[in-house]
Amino acid sequence: MKTPVLIVGAGPVGLALAGDLGWRGIPCVLIEKSDGAIDQPKMDLVGVRTMEFCRRWGIVDQVENAGYNRDYPQDYAWVTALTGHELGRERFPSPREEKPPEQSPQKRERCPQDFFDPVLARFARRFPHVTLRYDTELAALEEQPRGVTATLVDKLSGKREAIEASYLVGCDGGASTVREQLKIAMSGSPVLTHTTNVVFRRDGLETLHDKAPGYRFIFIGPEGTWATLVAIDGRDRWRFSLIGDETRRVFSEAEIRAAICRAVGREFDFEILSVLPWTRRQLVADRYGTKRVFIAGDAAHLTSPTGGFGMNTGIQDSVDLAWKLEASLRGWGGPGLLDSYQLERRPVGIRNVAEATGNLKRMLTPRDLRPPKEIFEPGSAGERARAEFGRRFTKTMRREWFTLGIHLGYFYEGSPLVVPDGTPPPKDEVSAYVQTSRPGSRAPHVWLTEDQSTLDLFGRGFVLLRLGARPRAADQFQDAAKRRNLPLSIIDIAGDSAREAYERRLVLVRPDGHVAWRGDRQPENALEVIDRVRGAGPEGARQRQTSEGASQWGT
């Protein structure tokens, strides 16, 4: 059997990669060692950038209607117990009521993995040239100069078979077989905490206490932050996380039930659906692959879920990799194009993983400082102590709740595919995000009509925007793209709002929606620009050597 791309792992990152390749007309095979059933949803936040990709793929409605209760409030609250004292609360509207930020046509959505994966699988299955195979495991891989030979095992029959692929991508999670086969090490902190997740069912849990409904409750005891409770579907399923430390522990069912009752503050009946002990880590792979084999998602970066960055960072990996695989397979990609995957995405992985760890440390601050005993006591002294503690903890936690800069503000500084224009890089902020057309950044969102965003113009090939009432000449770009068989569309936008947001009269946007070049007139060396943005520029070899030497955490 042969395929252009073999994808290992059918979590959201692998499914997104398969779907995006299928959307681009590239055949691929996706294998998954399990049957696809999800007992423990590992994510539930689909970030705003991921929703922009879902908009591109035409599946926003499916995500919105996947099953989460869209009328359920999204508040975050910190309490001594659900029947105890509320120390603070950050209020957010329900998914139905929440509006997109001004910088995007989309907003974040609540869609737990057992809802989101089926949406992505249906999207991938739209394309007859995409094959999904469950209960199929990767046993071995061998990379050759012109491709990869993988040995697969059907877990139901035990049958072994070989498959040849031009490229292989490991989206197979933190214990990645692909990463292990490539002998890629990971750098960072292998253990932040040992945590036990318990998914349980209880309809009407809100009737057992006097607190307003919320998406996430953080429980503060005399020992500090000790547990969290998340509304998985906004109905009757809940995820209780018993936060440990660096010591691994196994809890009995009786201990788990007692901990959940402590958090609620009373005895009550509930059904335990699954228990998952897991290790919270801060790790990024030293390399993101080889010439023919790549890793993405949790295989490349392991992060604390505090902030909801893990899956969303992985989807960005998939989108970056998909257009580069398409270009390489269709022949218009240059020899350095796929090398740029690591150069662009690894720094983003390091950034997002570090921010998630910072969020964890902020949440666990009371564990180190110990909350004052007065916050657990009745009376006016207790009320004053709770007000002061709540004020400080609320201020501390806001950095995790407002992260638009993390989701939209990543940029590819120093990428060999980006033509710098001499302007200084934007400030990389967490909460704030200012749109810019500076090369390497996500192209700005501007409404062109009531329903069409500038983002809707991007995805298939390169796009050269001509901004302003009198479009600038683009013939040299057209000729250069034609000489290299690079797909290029030229789109004129006359409106002032787009002209102001894009800052220049000509802006070249890549298939992933990031700006590759900008200027007020086309350059004399348009062919050199086209060669650079397709991975055939002179910087490719030097950048690749630098990347291979940068294997330490934080480089």
Coordinates of C-alpha atoms in Angstrom, one line a residue:
M1 CA 0.0 0.0 0.0
K2 CA 1.2 3.5 -0.8
T3 CA 0.1 7.0 0.3
P4 CA 1.6 10.5 0.1
V5 CA 1.1 11.1 3.8
L6 CA 0.7 8.6 6.7
I7 CA -0.6 10.1 9.9
V8 CA -0.2 8.2 13.2
G9 CA -2.7 9.1 15.9
A10 CA -6.4 10.1 15.5
G11 CA -6.7 12.6 18.3
P12 CA -7.8 16.1 17.3
V13 CA -4.4 17.1 16.0
G14 CA -4.1 14.0 13.7
L15 CA -7.8 14.4 12.6
A16 CA -7.2 18.1 11.8
L17 CA -4.2 17.3 9.8
A18 CA -6.0 14.6 7.8
G19 CA -8.9 16.9 7.2
D20 CA -6.8 19.8 6.1
L21 CA -4.8 17.6 3.7
G22 CA -8.1 16.2 2.4
W23 CA -9.4 19.8 2.0
R24 CA -6.3 20.5 0.0
G25 CA -6.8 17.5 -2.3
I26 CA -3.8 15.5 -0.8
P27 CA -4.5 11.8 -0.2
C28 CA -3.5 10.5 3.2
V29 CA -4.0 7.5 5.6
L30 CA -4.7 8.1 9.3
I31 CA -4.2 5.2 11.7
E32 CA -5.2 5.0 15.3
K33 CA -4.3 2.2 17.7
S34 CA -7.5 2.5 19.7
D35 CA -11.1 2.2 18.6
G36 CA -11.6 5.9 18.9
A37 CA -13.7 5.8 22.0
I38 CA -12.9 8.6 24.5
D39 CA -13.5 7.9 28.2
Q40 CA -11.6 10.9 29.4
P41 CA -12.0 14.1 27.3
K42 CA -8.5 15.7 27.6
M43 CA -9.7 19.1 26.2
D44 CA -12.8 21.1 26.0
L45 CA -11.7 24.6 24.9
V46 CA -11.6 25.1 21.2
G47 CA -9.6 28.4 21.0
V48 CA -10.4 31.3 18.8
R49 CA -7.6 30.6 16.3
T50 CA -8.7 27.0 16.0
M51 CA -12.3 28.2 15.4
E52 CA -10.9 30.4 12.6
F53 CA -9.6 27.2 11.0
C54 CA -12.9 25.5 11.6
R55 CA -14.5 28.5 9.7
R56 CA -12.1 27.9 6.8
W57 CA -13.2 24.2 6.8
G58 CA -16.9 25.0 7.0
I59 CA -17.5 23.2 10.3
V60 CA -18.3 26.0 12.7
D61 CA -21.9 25.0 13.0
Q62 CA -21.0 21.4 13.8
V63 CA -18.6 22.5 16.6
E64 CA -21.3 24.8 18.0
N65 CA -24.0 22.1 17.9
A66 CA -21.8 19.2 18.9
G67 CA -23.5 18.7 22.3
Y68 CA -22.2 21.3 24.9
N69 CA -25.0 23.2 26.7
R70 CA -24.5 26.6 25.0
D71 CA -26.7 28.3 27.7
Y72 CA -24.5 27.2 30.5
P73 CA -22.5 30.1 32.2
Q74 CA -18.7 30.0 31.8
D75 CA -17.8 31.5 35.1
Y76 CA -14.6 30.6 37.0
A77 CA -14.9 30.6 40.8
W78 CA -12.7 29.8 43.8
V79 CA -14.4 28.4 46.9
T80 CA -13.7 26.6 50.1
A81 CA -16.5 24.2 49.0
L82 CA -19.6 24.4 46.9
T83 CA -21.6 24.6 50.2
G84 CA -18.9 26.7 51.8
H85 CA -17.5 30.2 51.1
E86 CA -17.1 31.7 47.7
L87 CA -13.7 33.6 47.6
G88 CA -13.9 35.1 44.2
R89 CA -15.4 34.7 40.7
E90 CA -14.6 35.8 37.2
R91 CA -17.9 36.0 35.2
F92 CA -18.2 35.0 31.6
P93 CA -21.3 34.7 29.4
S94 CA -22.6 31.4 28.1
P95 CA -21.3 30.2 24.7
R96 CA -24.5 31.3 23.1
E97 CA -24.2 34.8 24.6
E98 CA -20.5 35.3 24.2
K99 CA -19.4 37.6 21.3
P100 CA -16.3 37.3 19.1
P101 CA -13.4 39.7 20.0
E102 CA -13.1 42.6 17.6
Q103 CA -9.9 41.0 16.2
S104 CA -11.6 37.8 14.9
P105 CA -14.8 36.7 13.1
Q106 CA -14.9 33.8 15.6
K107 CA -14.8 33.2 19.3
R108 CA -13.7 30.3 21.5
E109 CA -16.1 27.4 21.9
R110 CA -16.7 24.7 24.5
C111 CA -16.5 21.4 22.8
P112 CA -15.0 18.5 24.8
Q113 CA -12.9 16.0 23.0
D114 CA -15.5 13.3 22.8
F115 CA -17.6 15.9 20.9
F116 CA -14.8 17.6 18.9
D117 CA -13.1 14.4 17.6
P118 CA -16.2 13.1 15.9
V119 CA -16.7 16.6 14.2
L120 CA -13.2 16.4 12.9
A121 CA -13.5 12.8 11.9
R122 CA -16.7 13.6 9.8
F123 CA -14.8 16.5 8.2
A124 CA -11.9 14.2 7.2
R125 CA -14.3 11.5 5.9
R126 CA -15.8 14.0 3.5
F127 CA -12.9 13.4 1.2
P128 CA -12.7 10.1 -0.6
H129 CA -8.9 10.3 -0.7
V130 CA -8.6 10.3 3.1
T131 CA -8.6 6.9 4.8
L132 CA -9.2 6.5 8.6
R133 CA -8.2 3.2 10.1
Y134 CA -8.8 2.5 13.8
D135 CA -7.4 -0.5 15.8
T136 CA -4.3 -0.1 13.7
E137 CA -0.9 0.4 15.4
L138 CA 2.5 1.5 14.1
A139 CA 5.0 -1.2 14.9
A140 CA 8.1 0.3 13.2
L141 CA 9.2 2.8 10.6
E142 CA 12.2 3.1 8.3
E143 CA 13.1 6.3 6.6
Q144 CA 14.7 6.4 3.2
P145 CA 15.9 9.3 1.1
R146 CA 12.7 9.3 -1.0
G147 CA 10.1 8.2 1.6
V148 CA 9.1 6.1 4.6
T149 CA 8.2 2.5 5.0
A150 CA 6.0 1.8 8.0
T151 CA 5.0 -1.5 9.5
L152 CA 1.4 -1.6 10.7
V153 CA -0.4 -4.1 12.9
D154 CA -4.1 -4.7 12.9
K155 CA -4.9 -5.1 16.6
L156 CA -8.0 -7.1 16.0
S157 CA -6.6 -9.7 13.6
G158 CA -2.9 -9.4 14.4
K159 CA -2.1 -9.1 10.7
R160 CA 1.0 -7.1 9.8
E161 CA 1.4 -5.1 6.7
A162 CA 3.8 -2.5 5.2
I163 CA 2.8 0.9 3.9
E164 CA 5.0 3.2 1.9
A165 CA 4.5 7.0 2.3
S166 CA 6.3 10.0 1.0
Y167 CA 5.9 11.6 4.5
L168 CA 4.9 10.4 8.0
V169 CA 3.5 12.6 10.8
G170 CA 3.3 11.4 14.4
C171 CA 0.3 12.9 16.1
D172 CA 0.4 10.1 18.6
G173 CA 0.5 11.9 21.9
G174 CA 2.9 12.3 24.8
A175 CA 4.0 8.6 24.7
S176 CA 4.6 9.0 20.9
T177 CA 5.9 5.9 19.2
V178 CA 7.0 8.0 16.3
R179 CA 9.1 10.3 18.5
E180 CA 10.6 7.2 20.2
Q181 CA 11.5 5.6 16.8
L182 CA 13.2 8.8 15.9
K183 CA 15.1 8.9 19.2
I184 CA 14.0 12.5 19.8
A185 CA 14.5 13.7 23.4
M186 CA 12.3 16.2 25.2
S187 CA 13.6 19.0 27.4
G188 CA 11.9 20.7 30.4
S189 CA 10.2 19.5 33.5
P190 CA 9.1 15.8 33.3
V191 CA 6.9 16.1 36.4
L192 CA 5.0 19.2 37.6
T193 CA 2.3 17.3 39.5
H194 CA 0.7 13.9 39.6
T195 CA -3.0 14.5 39.2
T196 CA -6.0 12.2 39.2
N197 CA -9.0 13.0 37.0
V198 CA -12.4 11.6 37.8
V199 CA -15.3 11.9 35.4
F200 CA -18.6 11.5 37.1
R201 CA -22.2 11.9 36.3
R202 CA -24.7 13.8 38.5
D203 CA -27.7 15.6 37.0
G204 CA -28.7 18.7 38.9
L205 CA -25.5 19.1 40.9
E206 CA -26.2 22.8 41.0
T207 CA -29.3 22.1 43.2
L208 CA -27.0 20.7 46.0
H209 CA -25.4 24.1 46.8
D210 CA -26.0 27.8 46.7
K211 CA -23.3 28.9 44.3
A212 CA -24.1 30.3 40.9
P213 CA -23.3 27.8 38.1
G214 CA -19.8 27.9 36.7
Y215 CA -17.6 26.1 34.2
R216 CA -14.7 25.7 36.6
F217 CA -14.4 25.7 40.4
I218 CA -11.1 25.9 42.2
F219 CA -11.1 24.5 45.7
I220 CA -9.0 26.2 48.4
G221 CA -8.4 24.3 51.7
P222 CA -6.1 24.9 54.7
E223 CA -3.4 23.1 52.6
G224 CA -4.0 25.5 49.7
T225 CA -5.3 24.7 46.2
W226 CA -6.2 21.0 46.2
A227 CA -8.8 20.2 43.5
T228 CA -10.8 21.6 40.6
L229 CA -14.2 20.8 39.2
V230 CA -15.1 21.4 35.5
A231 CA -18.5 21.2 33.8
I232 CA -17.6 18.9 30.9
D233 CA -20.8 19.2 28.9
G234 CA -22.7 21.9 30.8
R235 CA -25.3 19.3 31.8
D236 CA -24.6 16.2 34.0
R237 CA -21.0 15.3 33.3
W238 CA -18.2 16.7 35.5
R239 CA -14.4 16.3 35.7
F240 CA -13.0 16.4 39.2
S241 CA -9.2 16.8 39.3
L242 CA -7.4 15.9 42.5
I243 CA -4.2 17.9 42.3
G244 CA -1.2 16.1 43.8
D245 CA 2.5 17.0 43.9
E246 CA 5.6 15.3 42.6
T247 CA 4.8 12.1 44.5
R248 CA 2.8 9.5 42.6
R249 CA -0.3 8.3 44.5
V250 CA -3.0 5.8 43.7
F251 CA -6.4 6.6 45.3
S252 CA -9.1 4.0 46.2
E253 CA -12.7 4.6 45.1
A254 CA -13.6 5.4 48.7
E255 CA -10.9 8.1 48.8
I256 CA -12.0 9.6 45.5
R257 CA -15.7 9.7 46.6
A258 CA -14.7 11.3 49.9
A259 CA -12.7 14.0 48.1
I260 CA -15.6 14.8 45.7
C261 CA -18.0 15.0 48.7
R262 CA -15.5 17.3 50.5
A263 CA -15.4 19.6 47.4
V264 CA -19.2 19.8 47.2
G265 CA -19.4 20.0 51.0
R266 CA -22.0 17.3 51.6
E267 CA -22.7 13.6 50.9
F268 CA -24.5 12.9 47.7
D269 CA -25.0 10.2 45.1
F270 CA -23.1 10.2 41.8
E271 CA -21.9 7.7 39.2
I272 CA -18.1 7.5 38.6
L273 CA -17.6 7.0 34.8
S274 CA -13.8 6.9 34.6
V275 CA -10.7 7.5 36.6
L276 CA -7.4 8.6 35.0
P277 CA -4.2 9.2 37.0
W278 CA -1.8 11.4 34.9
T279 CA 1.3 13.4 35.1
R280 CA 1.4 17.1 34.4
R281 CA 4.5 18.0 32.4
Q282 CA 6.4 20.9 30.8
L283 CA 8.3 19.4 27.9
V284 CA 9.1 20.3 24.3
A285 CA 10.8 18.0 21.8
D286 CA 14.4 18.9 21.0
R287 CA 13.6 18.3 17.3
Y288 CA 10.3 18.3 15.4
G289 CA 11.3 15.6 13.0
T290 CA 13.6 14.7 10.1
K291 CA 13.4 15.2 6.4
R292 CA 10.5 12.8 5.9
V293 CA 9.1 12.2 9.4
F294 CA 7.6 14.9 11.7
I295 CA 5.8 15.1 15.1
A296 CA 3.0 17.4 16.1
G297 CA 0.7 18.1 19.0
D298 CA 1.5 16.3 22.3
A299 CA 4.1 14.3 20.6
A300 CA 6.1 17.5 20.2
H301 CA 5.0 19.5 23.3
L302 CA 3.5 18.4 26.6
T303 CA 1.8 21.1 28.7
S304 CA -0.3 21.7 31.7
P305 CA -3.9 22.1 30.7
T306 CA -4.1 25.4 32.6
G307 CA -5.0 27.8 29.9
G308 CA -6.3 25.4 27.3
F309 CA -3.2 25.8 25.0
G310 CA -2.2 22.1 24.3
M311 CA -4.7 21.0 21.7
N312 CA -4.9 24.4 20.1
T313 CA -1.1 24.6 19.8
G314 CA -1.3 21.2 18.1
I315 CA -3.9 22.3 15.6
Q316 CA -1.7 25.2 14.7
D317 CA 1.1 22.6 14.1
S318 CA -1.2 20.7 11.7
V319 CA -2.2 23.7 9.7
D320 CA 1.4 24.9 9.4
L321 CA 2.5 21.4 8.3
A322 CA -0.4 20.7 5.9
W323 CA 0.3 23.5 3.4
K324 CA 4.0 22.7 3.4
L325 CA 3.3 19.0 2.7
E326 CA 0.9 20.0 -0.1
A327 CA 3.5 22.3 -1.6
S328 CA 6.3 19.7 -1.4
L329 CA 4.1 17.0 -2.9
R330 CA 2.8 19.2 -5.7
G331 CA 6.3 20.3 -6.6
W332 CA 6.2 24.1 -6.0
G333 CA 7.6 23.9 -2.5
G334 CA 11.4 24.6 -2.2
P335 CA 14.0 22.3 -0.6
G336 CA 13.9 24.3 2.7
L337 CA 10.1 24.4 3.0
L338 CA 9.6 21.5 5.4
D339 CA 12.6 22.4 7.4
S340 CA 10.8 25.6 8.3
Y341 CA 8.1 23.6 10.2
Q342 CA 10.4 23.2 13.2
L343 CA 11.9 26.7 12.9
E344 CA 8.4 28.2 13.1
R345 CA 6.5 26.0 15.4
R346 CA 9.0 24.9 18.1
P347 CA 9.4 28.5 19.5
V348 CA 5.6 28.7 19.7
G349 CA 5.5 25.4 21.6
I350 CA 8.1 26.6 24.1
R351 CA 6.2 29.8 24.6
N352 CA 2.8 28.2 25.1
V353 CA 4.1 25.4 27.4
A354 CA 5.9 27.9 29.6
E355 CA 2.8 30.1 29.9
A356 CA 0.7 27.1 30.9
T357 CA 3.2 26.2 33.6
G358 CA 3.0 29.8 34.8
N359 CA -0.8 29.5 35.0
L360 CA -0.4 26.3 37.1
K361 CA 2.0 28.0 39.5
R362 CA -0.4 30.9 39.9
M363 CA -3.3 28.6 40.6
L364 CA -1.2 26.7 43.2
T365 CA 0.1 29.9 44.9
P366 CA -2.1 29.3 48.0
R367 CA -0.4 25.9 48.4
D368 CA 3.0 27.7 48.9
L369 CA 1.8 30.7 50.8
R370 CA -1.0 28.9 52.8
P371 CA -4.3 30.7 53.0
P372 CA -5.0 32.5 56.3
K373 CA -7.0 30.3 58.6
E374 CA -9.5 33.2 59.1
I375 CA -10.9 32.6 55.6
F376 CA -12.5 29.4 56.8
E377 CA -14.0 31.0 59.9
P378 CA -17.4 32.7 60.4
G379 CA -17.9 36.3 61.5
S380 CA -16.7 39.7 60.4
A381 CA -13.0 38.8 60.7
G382 CA -13.6 35.9 58.4
E383 CA -15.5 38.0 55.9
R384 CA -12.6 40.6 55.8
A385 CA -10.0 37.8 55.3
R386 CA -12.0 36.2 52.5
A387 CA -12.5 39.5 50.7
E388 CA -8.8 40.2 50.8
F389 CA -7.7 36.7 49.9
G390 CA -10.3 36.6 47.1
R391 CA -9.2 40.0 45.7
R392 CA -5.5 38.9 45.5
F393 CA -6.3 35.5 44.1
T394 CA -8.7 36.9 41.5
K395 CA -6.0 39.4 40.3
T396 CA -3.5 36.6 40.1
M397 CA -5.7 34.3 38.1
R398 CA -6.8 36.8 35.5
R399 CA -3.8 36.2 33.4
E400 CA -5.1 32.6 32.7
W401 CA -8.6 33.7 31.9
F402 CA -7.7 36.4 29.3
T403 CA -5.3 35.0 26.7
L404 CA -6.2 36.3 23.3
G405 CA -2.6 37.3 22.8
I406 CA -1.5 33.7 23.2
H407 CA -4.1 32.3 20.8
L408 CA -3.7 35.0 18.0
G409 CA -0.5 36.8 18.7
Y410 CA 2.1 34.2 17.9
F411 CA 4.4 35.2 15.0
Y412 CA 7.2 33.5 13.1
E413 CA 10.2 35.7 13.8
G414 CA 13.4 34.8 11.9
S415 CA 11.6 32.3 9.7
P416 CA 13.4 31.6 6.4
L417 CA 10.0 31.8 4.7
V418 CA 9.3 35.4 5.8
V419 CA 10.7 38.5 4.3
P420 CA 11.4 41.0 7.1
D421 CA 10.7 44.7 6.4
G422 CA 12.9 46.2 9.1
T423 CA 10.2 47.0 11.6
P424 CA 10.6 45.9 15.2
P425 CA 8.7 42.8 16.4
P426 CA 5.4 43.4 18.2
K427 CA 5.3 42.9 21.9
D428 CA 4.4 39.3 22.7
E429 CA 1.6 39.8 25.2
V430 CA -0.8 37.3 26.9
S431 CA -4.0 39.2 27.3
A432 CA -3.8 42.0 24.8
Y433 CA -3.5 41.5 21.0
V434 CA -3.0 44.2 18.4
Q435 CA -3.4 43.1 14.8
T436 CA -0.6 43.8 12.5
S437 CA 0.5 42.8 8.9
R438 CA 4.1 42.7 9.9
P439 CA 5.7 39.7 8.1
G440 CA 5.5 36.5 10.2
S441 CA 2.2 37.6 11.9
R442 CA -1.3 36.3 11.4
A443 CA -2.9 38.5 8.8
P444 CA -5.5 40.9 10.3
H445 CA -9.2 40.2 10.4
V446 CA -11.4 42.9 8.8
W447 CA -15.0 42.6 7.9
L448 CA -15.5 43.1 4.1
T449 CA -19.2 42.5 4.2
E450 CA -21.6 41.5 7.0
D451 CA -20.6 37.9 6.6
Q452 CA -17.2 37.9 4.9
S453 CA -13.9 38.4 6.7
T454 CA -10.5 39.0 5.2
L455 CA -9.6 35.6 6.8
D456 CA -12.0 34.0 4.4
L457 CA -9.7 34.8 1.5
F458 CA -6.8 32.7 2.8
G459 CA -6.1 29.0 2.8
R460 CA -5.7 27.8 -0.8
G461 CA -2.4 28.9 -2.1
F462 CA -0.8 32.3 -1.6
V463 CA -2.9 35.5 -1.8
L464 CA -1.6 39.0 -2.8
L465 CA -3.8 41.7 -1.4
R466 CA -3.9 45.0 -3.2
L467 CA -5.2 47.5 -0.7
G468 CA -6.6 50.9 -1.5
A469 CA -8.7 52.6 -4.2
R470 CA -6.0 52.5 -6.8
P471 CA -4.5 49.0 -6.8
R472 CA -0.7 48.8 -7.2
A473 CA 0.9 46.8 -10.0
A474 CA 1.4 43.1 -9.4
D475 CA 2.6 41.8 -12.7
Q476 CA 6.1 40.9 -11.5
F477 CA 4.6 38.8 -8.7
Q478 CA 2.3 37.2 -11.2
D479 CA 5.1 36.3 -13.5
A480 CA 7.4 35.0 -10.7
A481 CA 4.6 32.8 -9.3
K482 CA 3.9 31.4 -12.7
R483 CA 7.5 30.6 -13.3
R484 CA 7.6 28.6 -10.1
N485 CA 4.1 27.1 -10.5
L486 CA 3.2 28.7 -7.1
P487 CA -0.6 29.1 -6.7
L488 CA -1.2 32.8 -6.3
S489 CA -4.5 34.8 -6.3
I490 CA -4.6 38.6 -6.5
I491 CA -7.4 40.2 -4.6
D492 CA -8.2 43.9 -4.6
I493 CA -9.7 45.5 -1.4
A494 CA -10.7 49.2 -1.7
G495 CA -12.1 49.8 1.8
D496 CA -10.4 52.1 4.2
S497 CA -10.7 49.8 7.2
A498 CA -8.7 47.0 5.5
R499 CA -6.2 49.6 4.1
E500 CA -5.6 50.8 7.7
A501 CA -5.4 47.4 9.2
Y502 CA -3.0 46.0 6.6
E503 CA -0.7 49.0 6.8
R504 CA 0.8 48.6 3.3
R505 CA -0.6 48.7 -0.2
L506 CA 0.6 45.2 -1.1
V507 CA 0.5 42.2 1.4
L508 CA 1.4 38.7 0.5
V509 CA -0.3 36.1 2.7
R510 CA 0.6 32.4 3.0
P511 CA -1.8 29.5 2.9
D512 CA -1.8 29.3 6.7
G513 CA -3.0 32.9 6.9
H514 CA 0.4 34.4 8.0
V515 CA 2.0 37.4 6.2
A516 CA 5.0 36.5 4.1
W517 CA 5.9 39.9 2.7
R518 CA 4.5 43.4 2.5
G519 CA 5.3 46.7 0.8
D520 CA 3.8 49.7 -0.9
R521 CA 5.0 48.6 -4.3
Q522 CA 6.2 45.3 -5.7
P523 CA 9.9 44.6 -5.4
E524 CA 12.2 44.6 -8.3
N525 CA 13.3 41.1 -7.2
A526 CA 9.8 39.5 -7.1
L527 CA 11.2 36.2 -8.1
E528 CA 13.6 36.2 -5.1
V529 CA 10.6 36.9 -2.8
I530 CA 8.6 34.1 -4.3
D531 CA 11.5 31.7 -3.9
R532 CA 12.0 32.7 -0.3
V533 CA 8.4 32.3 0.7
R534 CA 8.2 28.9 -0.9
G535 CA 11.3 27.6 0.9
A536 CA 13.8 28.0 -1.9
G537 CA 15.6 31.1 -0.5
P538 CA 19.4 31.2 0.3
E539 CA 18.7 31.2 4.1
G540 CA 17.2 27.7 4.1
A541 CA 20.4 25.7 4.6
R542 CA 21.9 28.0 7.2
Q543 CA 18.6 28.1 9.2
R544 CA 18.4 24.4 9.2
Q545 CA 21.9 24.0 10.6
T546 CA 21.1 26.5 13.3
S547 CA 17.8 24.7 14.2
E548 CA 19.5 21.3 14.5
G549 CA 22.0 22.7 16.9
A550 CA 19.3 24.4 19.1
S551 CA 18.2 21.4 21.2
Q552 CA 18.2 22.8 24.7
W553 CA 15.1 24.0 26.5
G554 CA 14.5 27.7 25.7
T555 CA 16.7 28.1 22.7

